[in-house]
Amino acid sequence: MASTHISSFSDDGEYFAHSSSDGTLRIFECATGILKQEYSSSSHLSATTSSLTWSRHRKESVKSSPPKAKKKRLSKSYDEEHFEDGLKLIALGTTAGTVNLYSFAKGLLHTELTGGHVSRVNNACWHLSKPELFTCSEDQTVVHWDLKKGKVRHKWKCDTSSIYSVCHCAEQRLLTASNNIKLWDIETRTLLQTFTGHSSPIFQLEPVWQGPESDDANYVLSAAVDDRHISVWNCSESVKDKNSIASFSVPDEPVSMSLSKPSSLSQELVLAVITRKGIVYIFQHILNGKKKKPLVSKVTVKAVMGGSGDASDKSDVPILASCLIPGNVTVACGNPVQPIFEKVVYDTSKPEVVISLMAPAKTLVKDEYSQVKRPEISKHMTTLIPADSQPLTATRNKDKNRLRRTSVSELTVEERLAAMSTDTPSEVNVKQPPVANTLSRLLQQGLLSGDSKILTGVFQETNETIVRNTIKKLPVSCIIPLVKEIEKGMTGHSQHAWSLSRWTSSLISCHTSYILSVPEIIATMNKLYQTLISRQKFYPQMLQLKGRLDLVKQERHLREEGEDTTTEPLLVYQDESDSSDSDSMVIDGTALESDENWEDISDMES
């Protein structure tokens, strides 16, 4: 995505929040540039932050001090109206599908919203007037959260692809964006309108408010990946136009955009767009109809680092985020871990503004000026470390003088009794810190990193009980990569395929319901099924070939040993008739004469 919304200014522009790749949230004060708070979730290694959204800032009104007679009646509505203002919440979407609500006023995690999404949370949007939140995810759904109860109020599927942005543009209207923009009725969850114009994912939607105190937007701006045009759409219910009415052109791919809330109904729209190169382009336009030609920027703001010498010595510094107020813009430049904040006053008569930044001085900062509010960590927490990183226990055979002698007063009663006992301590009772290199953990690391060596070692496990327990502990987000690894391994060596058959059987028996609910897994399982069928089809032929080869090998072995394959006859028959008489009869020809006179002799005897 072009923009992941990991850094953002607060609605009033006083604070700047950034979430780094290691899951650490840092909040800076823009006026002084001091780090005010730092927060790191306990699950930041397995579920990093994917979106960051500040709650809306509402100004105090006359209703903030209700009459005493109506205090009980209006106390509930008053709390609901100023729910986010009192806590100053920040919605942090994670890659695991959960939403963390961090309270800037308390300096700690307020609550964690679970049970809504099963995949990465791409964007979040606060309700205009109630303590409610809208989130969208890669699981193609939008969840409407009730923050008072901390539960899901509504959930519905909005598209056949991932939802990248969500925007609450009116009290009963909600906008969602994938490759197109859809307008929904919040109460009935029915589709009112579909806007088409972008061919790539739309990563940000910004409503254009009608006035300073208005919570109704008739127009909305959209920015998409690899699209150098910011489109303007008419999202009012009376207009049924599916095409954009205007567009703002930038010379590079946009990363983020910000709008200034108008102070009057007739004031023109002021838009600031940050591109991939870290340059801010400011537009001014009055939305009063369709505009065929793309609008160009009025002012360009960029930052450079260096002294006041030659221009060749200066280097460009990217601008991370901007907060726009008519007449001036506040930008965060440089490294997001330690950004530099500048407030720039611009004029349309000067189309280019260059901010000259000085390198920060490498001096030590006093503690009283750099106090950071960090969440408290329990003293009873146990840290998991790999087995090979555990410290070795001290032995008494080597370096006896270096062993620290513990004072008797520091020992507990149990340790004193153990020292007085003559029995040798058993190794079973020695407490060791738990390790994190279990088979389930190794499988998760191998799937996330794609390390074939780790996966090969895990798949060689032959114990069916261990395989089944490992599959049960596997998180849902790792099932799709596991199925893909099994399908890829089944096409390889037969011995490896035999090992994978145990994992396939346990996976199907433990996660059947989830497999049937994800179309991507079903498609991969179909490929796996076809692979198994092709292997089974040639199995009888391979057995026949193996048998014939065994016969040929056996016959060749017998020949090499010199064994005679011919056998003696079991029975010999010899005729007992006189061979000499028969031979004389044949040789002298008497037999022939007797045969000729046989009939005459027989007649004479008769």
mmCIF file of C-alpha atoms in Angstrom, residues 533-550:
data_model
loop_
_atom_site.group_PDB
_atom_site.id
_atom_site.type_symbol
_atom_site.label_atom_id
_atom_site.label_comp_id
_atom_site.label_asym_id
_atom_site.label_seq_id
_atom_site.Cartn_x
_atom_site.Cartn_y
_atom_site.Cartn_z
ATOM 1 C CA ILE A 533 -4.699 -38.702 -6.631
ATOM 2 C CA SER A 534 -1.874 -38.649 -9.166
ATOM 3 C CA ARG A 535 0.444 -40.348 -6.675
ATOM 4 C CA GLN A 536 -2.170 -43.010 -5.913
ATOM 5 C CA LYS A 537 -2.832 -43.643 -9.606
ATOM 6 C CA PHE A 538 0.731 -44.764 -10.333
ATOM 7 C CA TYR A 539 1.189 -46.691 -7.078
ATOM 8 C CA PRO A 540 0.034 -50.171 -8.407
ATOM 9 C CA GLN A 541 2.235 -49.806 -11.473
ATOM 10 C CA MET A 542 5.196 -48.952 -9.292
ATOM 11 C CA LEU A 543 4.552 -52.074 -7.184
ATOM 12 C CA GLN A 544 4.498 -54.268 -10.305
ATOM 13 C CA LEU A 545 7.722 -52.750 -11.536
ATOM 14 C CA LYS A 546 9.321 -53.299 -8.138
ATOM 15 C CA GLY A 547 8.299 -56.974 -8.164
ATOM 16 C CA ARG A 548 9.765 -57.579 -11.600
ATOM 17 C CA LEU A 549 12.995 -55.890 -10.659
ATOM 18 C CA ASP A 550 13.235 -58.107 -7.572
#
